[in-house]
Amino acid sequence: MSLKVLKFGGTSVGSAEALRRAAAIVHQELPAGGLVVVSAMRGTTDGILEACAAAGRGDLDSAQSMLSAIQTRHHEVASELGHLEAVRAPWEALFARLDQFLTGMAMLGEGTPRARDGALAVGETLSAHLAAQCFGGAFHEVRDVMKTDARFGKARPLPSAIRAAAAPWREALGRGALWVTQGFLGTSPEGITTTLGRGGSDTSATLLGEALDAEEVQIWTDVDGVLTADPSLVPGARPIPQMSLGEAEALSAFGAKVLHADSLAPGGRAGFRLVVANTHRPDASRTVILPVPPARSEGAVTSVAYKEGIYLLRFPATAGLEPPMEAARSLEEAGALRFGLISSPAGTLLAVRPETHAATEVLGTLTASGIDCEPGWAVIALVGEGLRADPVAALRHLAALGHEPIGGLLTGSSTVSIAFLVPEARLGDLIPRLHRHCVDGAPASPDQMI
Ligand code: ASP
Ligand code: MG
């Protein structure tokens, strides 16, 4: 019995029309049963977070009016689909629960990460109940199986505990059941609700795929699979029909937004196919991420990714390695992404993207202590299995940049990518040029060659 897990994100369950489209896809993809994972309707998670923030400030009135806006929108969608009566009972209990969480937060004057996770769970659970009605499946509670640690707000999954808990799911789904469950949520060892971090429902789907021995996990979103570049900079960017897990990992680490970086590890362990497809064009282009790399010609680059908002910290050679290592550690602990630590006799460069308020504060402290910290950088990555066989190709591709100021080559990140720093302001010009040269294969003009 080959099992498939399908995941629909917030936009794909965000309106009556989107849910009808999703239902058609479910019927086409899962004629003999399977598992569907859904996240909260678009805007709901943000709305609940805002309500928690208001409640934490003691402003219960605002928090409750945000709650009633969420409630109204859900009721509208459910009644447009003719399912309001079917979901009314579970929904009433969920809205009452959210109200209790907000009241508690307002009373205490704070919303702890643990309480916030409890409140956020309502969003996913509301949409899973409605999706179950739309898809003709049975709702099952993901918190029965998604075991995590107790790091509220960004809990780490416990794959072997998930696998053990999922035994009854494997059996029922193996017999052809169609089940619908929530993304994003888990339970701590003490049985308290956790969340996997924003955008975590892709990871829920792949973790469940692993635990259920699925053959395929499909992530349904609103773009045509994974593209060769950001289409806002490269209008001619194309979907990549097949890619390796290594390419997907490099792409999500270096900026592609389609797949959550954490969602790829389960596929690496379990070896299922991971598919990214567009709900608006179910039969058109999709990307299949394969456990075994597809054939690529030597030196070929399949995509160009970038991430902006990078800060470059420079440590003098005389400082030695300890201060930059220590800075990297405290920045990462505060939630910053690190893109490289480059050490040479001339000194050490550290490239980071703060990501969180806490990391921005650490950056401020470092600057105040006299560390040279320069904003305005971006990291560009050329990604392709072909670079594994011909790593020097990456240098040839880089030569196409001519005399561009490059802030440093970031080595060692992956064998299927090469990444380097450039001034952020140059992205609009460099990304299309690199795409033309490396992905489309057009030769660089002679003045751009070294
Ligand atoms: N609803 C959650 C969020 O908005 C999880 C997800 O969408 O993947 O972050
Ligand atoms: Mg989402």
Coordinates of C-alpha atoms and ligand atoms in Angstrom, one line a residue:
M1 CA 0.0 0.0 0.0
S2 CA 1.6 3.3 -1.1
L3 CA 0.7 6.2 1.1
K4 CA 0.7 9.8 0.1
V5 CA 0.6 12.8 2.5
L6 CA -0.7 16.1 1.1
K7 CA -0.2 19.5 2.7
F8 CA -2.2 22.7 2.0
G9 CA -0.9 26.0 3.4
G10 CA -2.8 29.0 4.6
T11 CA -3.7 30.5 1.2
S12 CA -4.8 27.1 -0.1
V13 CA -7.4 26.8 2.7
G14 CA -8.0 30.6 3.0
S15 CA -11.3 31.0 1.2
A16 CA -14.3 28.9 0.1
E17 CA -13.0 29.0 -3.4
A18 CA -9.5 27.8 -2.3
L19 CA -11.0 25.0 -0.3
R20 CA -13.1 23.8 -3.2
R21 CA -9.9 23.7 -5.3
A22 CA -8.1 21.8 -2.6
A23 CA -10.9 19.3 -2.4
A24 CA -10.7 18.6 -6.1
I25 CA -7.0 18.0 -5.7
V26 CA -7.5 15.7 -2.7
H27 CA -10.0 13.6 -4.7
Q28 CA -7.7 13.4 -7.7
E29 CA -4.5 12.6 -5.7
L30 CA -6.0 10.4 -3.0
P31 CA -8.7 8.2 -4.6
A32 CA -7.7 5.4 -2.2
G33 CA -7.2 7.4 1.0
G34 CA -4.3 9.1 2.5
L35 CA -3.4 11.9 4.9
V36 CA -4.0 15.6 4.4
V37 CA -2.3 18.2 6.6
V38 CA -3.6 21.8 6.7
S39 CA -2.4 25.0 8.3
A40 CA -4.5 27.8 9.6
M41 CA -6.5 29.9 7.1
R42 CA -4.4 32.7 5.7
G43 CA -4.0 35.6 8.2
T44 CA -5.3 33.6 11.2
T45 CA -1.9 32.9 12.8
D46 CA -0.9 36.5 12.5
G47 CA -4.4 37.5 13.9
I48 CA -4.1 35.2 16.9
L49 CA -0.5 36.5 17.6
E50 CA -1.8 40.1 17.5
A51 CA -4.6 39.2 19.8
C52 CA -2.2 37.6 22.2
A53 CA 0.0 40.7 22.1
A54 CA -3.0 42.9 22.9
A55 CA -4.1 40.6 25.7
G56 CA -0.5 40.5 27.1
R57 CA -0.6 44.4 27.3
G58 CA -3.8 44.0 29.3
D59 CA -6.0 45.3 26.4
L60 CA -8.6 42.5 26.5
D61 CA -11.1 44.6 24.5
S62 CA -8.9 44.8 21.4
A63 CA -7.9 41.1 21.8
Q64 CA -11.5 40.1 21.9
S65 CA -12.4 42.2 18.9
M66 CA -9.6 40.5 17.0
L67 CA -11.0 37.2 18.0
S68 CA -14.4 38.1 16.8
A69 CA -13.0 39.2 13.4
I70 CA -11.3 35.7 13.1
Q71 CA -14.6 34.1 14.1
T72 CA -16.6 36.1 11.5
R73 CA -14.3 35.2 8.7
H74 CA -14.3 31.5 9.6
H75 CA -18.1 31.5 9.8
E76 CA -18.4 33.2 6.4
V77 CA -16.2 30.7 4.7
A78 CA -17.9 27.7 6.4
S79 CA -21.4 28.9 5.5
E80 CA -20.4 29.7 1.9
L81 CA -19.4 26.0 1.7
G82 CA -22.5 24.8 3.4
H83 CA -20.5 23.2 6.3
L84 CA -21.2 25.6 9.1
E85 CA -23.6 23.3 10.9
A86 CA -21.1 20.4 10.7
V87 CA -18.3 22.3 12.3
R88 CA -20.3 24.4 14.7
A89 CA -19.8 22.3 17.8
P90 CA -16.0 21.8 17.6
W91 CA -15.6 25.4 16.5
E92 CA -17.6 26.8 19.4
A93 CA -15.4 24.9 21.9
L94 CA -12.3 26.2 20.1
F95 CA -13.4 29.9 20.0
A96 CA -14.3 29.6 23.7
R97 CA -10.8 28.2 24.4
L98 CA -9.1 31.0 22.6
D99 CA -11.2 33.5 24.5
Q100 CA -10.1 31.8 27.8
F101 CA -6.4 32.0 26.7
L102 CA -6.7 35.7 25.9
T103 CA -8.6 36.4 29.2
G104 CA -5.9 34.6 31.1
M105 CA -3.1 36.5 29.4
A106 CA -4.9 39.8 30.0
M107 CA -5.3 38.9 33.6
L108 CA -1.6 38.1 34.1
G109 CA -0.5 41.0 31.8
E110 CA 1.7 38.6 29.8
G111 CA 1.5 36.0 27.1
T112 CA 4.1 33.4 27.7
P113 CA 5.4 31.3 24.7
R114 CA 3.6 28.3 26.2
A115 CA 0.2 30.1 26.4
R116 CA 0.8 31.6 22.9
D117 CA 1.3 28.1 21.5
G118 CA -2.0 27.0 23.2
A119 CA -3.8 29.9 21.6
L120 CA -2.2 29.4 18.1
A121 CA -3.3 25.8 18.1
V122 CA -6.9 27.0 17.7
G123 CA -6.1 28.4 14.2
E124 CA -4.8 25.1 12.8
T125 CA -7.6 23.1 14.5
L126 CA -10.4 25.3 13.1
S127 CA -9.2 24.9 9.6
A128 CA -8.6 21.1 9.9
H129 CA -12.2 20.6 11.0
L130 CA -13.5 22.5 8.1
A131 CA -11.1 20.9 5.6
A132 CA -12.2 17.5 6.8
Q133 CA -15.8 18.3 5.9
C134 CA -14.7 19.7 2.5
F135 CA -12.6 16.7 1.7
G136 CA -14.9 14.1 3.0
G137 CA -12.3 12.9 5.4
A138 CA -12.1 12.3 9.2
F139 CA -10.5 14.8 11.4
H140 CA -7.7 13.4 13.6
E141 CA -5.8 15.3 16.2
V142 CA -2.1 15.7 15.2
R143 CA -1.1 16.3 18.9
D144 CA -1.7 12.6 19.5
V145 CA 1.3 11.8 17.4
M146 CA 3.5 14.9 16.9
K147 CA 5.8 14.5 19.9
T148 CA 8.3 17.3 20.5
D149 CA 10.4 18.7 23.2
A150 CA 9.1 21.6 25.3
R151 CA 10.8 24.5 23.5
F152 CA 7.5 26.5 23.1
G153 CA 7.4 28.6 20.0
K154 CA 10.0 26.5 18.1
A155 CA 9.8 23.0 19.4
R156 CA 12.1 20.3 18.1
P157 CA 10.3 17.1 16.9
L158 CA 11.2 13.7 18.4
P159 CA 11.1 11.4 15.3
S160 CA 11.2 8.0 17.1
A161 CA 8.5 9.0 19.5
I162 CA 6.4 10.3 16.6
R163 CA 6.9 7.0 14.8
A164 CA 5.9 5.0 17.8
A165 CA 2.8 7.1 18.4
A166 CA 1.8 6.9 14.7
A167 CA 1.4 3.1 14.7
P168 CA -2.4 3.3 14.7
W169 CA -2.3 5.9 12.0
R170 CA -0.2 3.7 9.8
E171 CA -2.6 0.9 10.2
A172 CA -5.8 2.9 9.5
L173 CA -4.3 4.8 6.6
G174 CA -2.9 1.6 5.2
R175 CA -6.5 0.3 5.1
G176 CA -7.5 3.2 2.9
A177 CA -8.8 5.8 5.3
L178 CA -8.8 9.5 4.4
W179 CA -7.7 11.6 7.4
V180 CA -7.2 15.3 7.8
T181 CA -5.0 16.8 10.5
Q182 CA -3.3 20.0 11.6
G183 CA 0.1 21.2 10.7
F184 CA 2.4 23.3 12.9
L185 CA 1.3 21.7 16.3
G186 CA 2.9 19.2 18.6
T187 CA 2.9 18.1 22.2
S188 CA 5.6 18.3 24.8
P189 CA 6.6 15.2 26.8
E190 CA 4.3 16.6 29.5
G191 CA 1.4 16.7 27.1
I192 CA 1.3 20.5 26.6
T193 CA 0.7 22.0 23.1
T194 CA 3.8 23.2 21.3
T195 CA 4.4 24.7 17.8
L196 CA 7.2 24.0 15.4
G197 CA 7.9 27.7 14.5
R198 CA 6.3 29.9 11.9
G199 CA 5.7 28.2 8.6
G200 CA 6.2 24.8 10.3
S201 CA 3.4 22.9 8.7
D202 CA 5.6 21.8 5.8
T203 CA 7.7 20.2 8.4
S204 CA 4.6 18.6 10.0
A205 CA 3.8 17.0 6.6
T206 CA 7.3 15.6 6.0
L207 CA 7.6 14.3 9.6
L208 CA 4.3 12.5 9.2
G209 CA 5.4 11.2 5.9
E210 CA 8.5 9.8 7.6
A211 CA 6.5 8.3 10.5
L212 CA 3.9 6.7 8.2
D213 CA 6.4 5.3 5.7
A214 CA 4.8 7.4 2.9
E215 CA 6.0 7.1 -0.6
E216 CA 5.3 10.7 -1.4
V217 CA 4.7 14.0 0.4
Q218 CA 3.1 16.8 -1.7
I219 CA 3.3 20.4 -0.6
W220 CA 0.5 22.4 -2.3
T221 CA 1.2 26.1 -2.5
D222 CA 0.5 29.0 -4.8
V223 CA 3.6 28.9 -7.0
D224 CA 4.7 26.6 -9.8
G225 CA 7.0 24.4 -7.7
V226 CA 10.6 25.5 -7.1
L227 CA 11.8 28.1 -9.6
T228 CA 15.3 28.7 -11.1
A229 CA 15.3 32.2 -9.5
D230 CA 13.2 34.7 -7.7
P231 CA 10.6 35.7 -10.4
S232 CA 10.4 39.3 -9.1
L233 CA 14.1 39.7 -10.2
V234 CA 14.1 37.2 -13.1
P235 CA 10.8 37.3 -15.1
G236 CA 12.0 34.3 -17.1
A237 CA 12.6 32.1 -14.1
R238 CA 11.3 28.6 -14.7
P239 CA 10.1 25.8 -12.5
I240 CA 12.7 23.1 -11.9
P241 CA 11.0 19.7 -12.8
Q242 CA 13.4 17.6 -10.7
M243 CA 15.9 18.3 -8.1
S244 CA 18.0 16.6 -5.5
L245 CA 17.5 16.9 -1.7
G246 CA 20.9 18.6 -1.5
E247 CA 19.9 21.2 -4.1
A248 CA 16.7 21.8 -2.2
E249 CA 18.6 22.2 1.1
A250 CA 21.0 24.7 -0.4
L251 CA 18.2 26.6 -2.0
S252 CA 16.2 26.9 1.2
A253 CA 19.3 27.8 3.2
F254 CA 20.1 30.6 0.7
G255 CA 16.8 32.2 0.4
A256 CA 14.2 30.3 -1.7
K257 CA 11.0 30.8 0.2
V258 CA 8.9 27.9 -1.2
L259 CA 10.1 25.2 1.2
H260 CA 10.8 25.6 4.9
A261 CA 14.4 24.6 5.6
D262 CA 13.5 22.3 8.5
S263 CA 11.0 20.4 6.3
L264 CA 13.7 18.7 4.3
A265 CA 15.5 16.5 6.9
P266 CA 12.7 13.9 7.2
G267 CA 12.9 13.2 3.4
G268 CA 16.6 12.7 3.8
R269 CA 16.1 10.1 6.5
A270 CA 13.1 8.4 5.0
G271 CA 13.7 8.6 1.3
F272 CA 10.2 9.6 0.1
R273 CA 9.5 11.8 -2.9
L274 CA 8.8 15.4 -2.0
V275 CA 6.6 17.2 -4.5
V276 CA 5.9 21.0 -4.6
A277 CA 2.9 21.9 -6.7
N278 CA 0.6 24.8 -7.4
T279 CA -3.1 24.6 -6.3
H280 CA -4.0 27.1 -9.1
R281 CA -2.6 24.8 -11.8
P282 CA -2.7 21.3 -10.4
D283 CA -1.8 19.6 -13.7
A284 CA 0.9 22.1 -14.7
S285 CA 4.5 22.4 -13.5
R286 CA 5.6 20.9 -10.3
T287 CA 8.9 20.1 -8.7
V288 CA 9.8 16.7 -7.6
I289 CA 12.6 16.5 -5.0
L290 CA 14.3 13.1 -5.2
P291 CA 16.2 11.2 -2.6
V292 CA 18.6 10.1 -5.4
P293 CA 20.1 13.0 -7.3
P294 CA 18.8 13.4 -10.9
A295 CA 21.4 13.3 -13.7
R296 CA 23.0 16.7 -14.3
S297 CA 25.8 17.7 -16.7
E298 CA 29.1 18.5 -15.0
G299 CA 29.3 22.1 -13.8
A300 CA 25.6 22.8 -14.4
V301 CA 23.9 25.3 -12.1
T302 CA 20.1 24.7 -11.7
S303 CA 19.2 27.8 -9.8
V304 CA 20.4 31.1 -8.3
A305 CA 19.2 32.1 -4.8
Y306 CA 19.9 35.0 -2.6
K307 CA 19.3 36.4 0.8
E308 CA 19.5 40.1 1.6
G309 CA 19.7 42.0 4.9
I310 CA 23.1 40.5 5.7
Y311 CA 25.5 42.3 8.2
L312 CA 29.3 41.9 7.8
L313 CA 31.2 41.9 11.0
R314 CA 35.0 42.4 10.8
F315 CA 37.3 41.3 13.5
P316 CA 41.0 42.3 13.4
A317 CA 43.6 39.6 13.0
T318 CA 45.1 40.6 16.3
A319 CA 41.8 39.6 18.0
G320 CA 42.4 35.9 17.2
L321 CA 39.6 33.4 16.5
E322 CA 37.9 33.4 19.9
P323 CA 35.9 36.7 19.7
P324 CA 34.4 36.0 16.3
M325 CA 33.5 32.4 17.3
E326 CA 31.9 33.7 20.5
A327 CA 30.0 36.4 18.6
A328 CA 28.8 33.8 16.1
R329 CA 27.6 31.6 19.0
S330 CA 25.7 34.3 20.8
L331 CA 24.1 35.6 17.5
E332 CA 22.9 32.2 16.6
E333 CA 21.5 31.5 20.0
A334 CA 19.5 34.7 19.7
G335 CA 18.1 33.4 16.4
A336 CA 20.4 35.0 13.7
L337 CA 21.3 33.0 10.6
R338 CA 25.0 32.7 10.0
F339 CA 26.2 32.6 6.4
G340 CA 29.9 32.3 6.9
L341 CA 32.9 32.8 9.1
I342 CA 35.8 33.6 7.0
S343 CA 39.2 33.7 8.6
S344 CA 42.4 34.8 6.9
P345 CA 45.7 36.4 8.1
A346 CA 44.0 39.8 7.4
G347 CA 41.3 39.1 10.0
T348 CA 38.0 37.4 10.4
L349 CA 34.7 38.2 8.6
L350 CA 31.4 37.0 10.0
A351 CA 28.2 37.3 7.8
V352 CA 24.9 37.1 9.6
R353 CA 21.3 38.0 9.2
P354 CA 19.7 38.9 12.5
E355 CA 16.1 37.5 11.9
T356 CA 14.9 38.2 15.4
H357 CA 14.7 41.2 17.8
A358 CA 17.0 39.4 20.2
A359 CA 19.7 38.9 17.5
T360 CA 19.4 42.6 16.5
E361 CA 20.1 43.5 20.1
V362 CA 23.2 41.2 20.3
L363 CA 24.4 42.9 17.1
G364 CA 23.9 46.3 18.7
T365 CA 26.0 45.2 21.8
L366 CA 28.8 44.0 19.5
T367 CA 28.9 47.2 17.6
A368 CA 28.9 49.2 20.9
S369 CA 31.9 47.1 21.9
G370 CA 33.8 48.4 18.9
I371 CA 33.3 45.6 16.4
D372 CA 33.1 46.9 12.8
C373 CA 29.6 46.0 11.6
E374 CA 28.5 46.8 8.1
P375 CA 24.9 46.4 6.9
G376 CA 23.8 46.3 3.3
W377 CA 25.2 43.0 2.1
A378 CA 23.5 40.0 0.5
V379 CA 24.5 36.5 -0.1
I380 CA 24.1 34.9 -3.5
A381 CA 24.2 31.1 -4.0
L382 CA 24.6 29.2 -7.2
V383 CA 23.1 25.8 -6.7
G384 CA 23.4 22.6 -8.8
E385 CA 24.3 18.9 -8.5
G386 CA 26.6 19.5 -11.4
L387 CA 28.9 21.5 -9.1
R388 CA 29.6 18.3 -7.1
A389 CA 31.4 16.8 -10.1
D390 CA 33.0 20.0 -11.3
P391 CA 33.6 22.4 -8.4
V392 CA 35.9 24.6 -10.5
A393 CA 32.9 25.4 -12.7
A394 CA 31.7 27.6 -9.9
L395 CA 34.7 29.8 -10.2
R396 CA 34.2 30.1 -13.9
H397 CA 30.6 31.2 -13.2
L398 CA 31.9 33.7 -10.7
A399 CA 34.3 35.1 -13.3
A400 CA 31.3 36.1 -15.2
L401 CA 30.7 38.8 -12.6
G402 CA 33.8 40.6 -13.9
H403 CA 34.9 43.4 -11.5
E404 CA 32.0 43.2 -9.1
P405 CA 33.0 43.8 -5.5
I406 CA 32.6 40.5 -3.9
G407 CA 32.8 40.5 -0.1
G408 CA 33.9 37.0 0.4
L409 CA 33.4 33.5 -0.8
L410 CA 31.5 31.3 1.6
T411 CA 33.0 27.9 1.4
G412 CA 32.1 24.6 3.0
S413 CA 28.4 25.2 3.2
S414 CA 27.5 22.5 0.7
T415 CA 29.0 20.5 -2.1
V416 CA 26.2 21.4 -4.5
S417 CA 26.4 25.2 -4.0
I418 CA 28.8 28.1 -4.0
A419 CA 27.9 31.2 -2.1
F420 CA 29.4 34.6 -2.0
L421 CA 28.7 38.1 -0.6
V422 CA 27.8 41.1 -2.7
P423 CA 26.5 44.6 -1.9
E424 CA 22.7 44.4 -1.5
A425 CA 22.2 47.2 -4.0
R426 CA 23.7 45.1 -6.8
L427 CA 21.2 42.2 -6.5
G428 CA 18.8 43.6 -9.1
D429 CA 21.5 43.6 -11.7
L430 CA 23.5 40.5 -10.6
I431 CA 20.8 38.0 -10.2
P432 CA 19.4 38.3 -13.7
R433 CA 23.0 38.3 -15.1
L434 CA 24.0 35.2 -13.2
H435 CA 20.7 33.5 -14.2
R436 CA 21.3 34.2 -17.8
H437 CA 24.9 33.1 -17.7
C438 CA 24.8 30.1 -15.3
V439 CA 21.2 28.7 -15.7
D440 CA 20.4 29.7 -19.2
G441 CA 24.0 29.0 -20.3
A442 CA 24.5 32.2 -22.3
P443 CA 28.2 33.0 -22.5
A444 CA 29.3 36.1 -20.6
S445 CA 30.3 39.1 -22.7
P446 CA 34.2 39.2 -23.1
D447 CA 34.7 42.2 -20.8
Q448 CA 33.1 40.2 -18.0
M449 CA 35.6 37.4 -18.3
I450 CA 38.7 37.4 -16.1
Ligands
ASP1 N1 0.0 28.7 10.4 C1 1.4 28.7 10.8 C2 2.1 29.9 10.3 O1 1.4 30.8 9.7 C3 2.1 27.5 10.2 C4 2.2 27.4 8.7 O2 1.5 28.2 8.0 O3 3.0 26.6 8.2 O4 3.2 30.1 10.6
MG2 MG 2.0 28.9 5.9

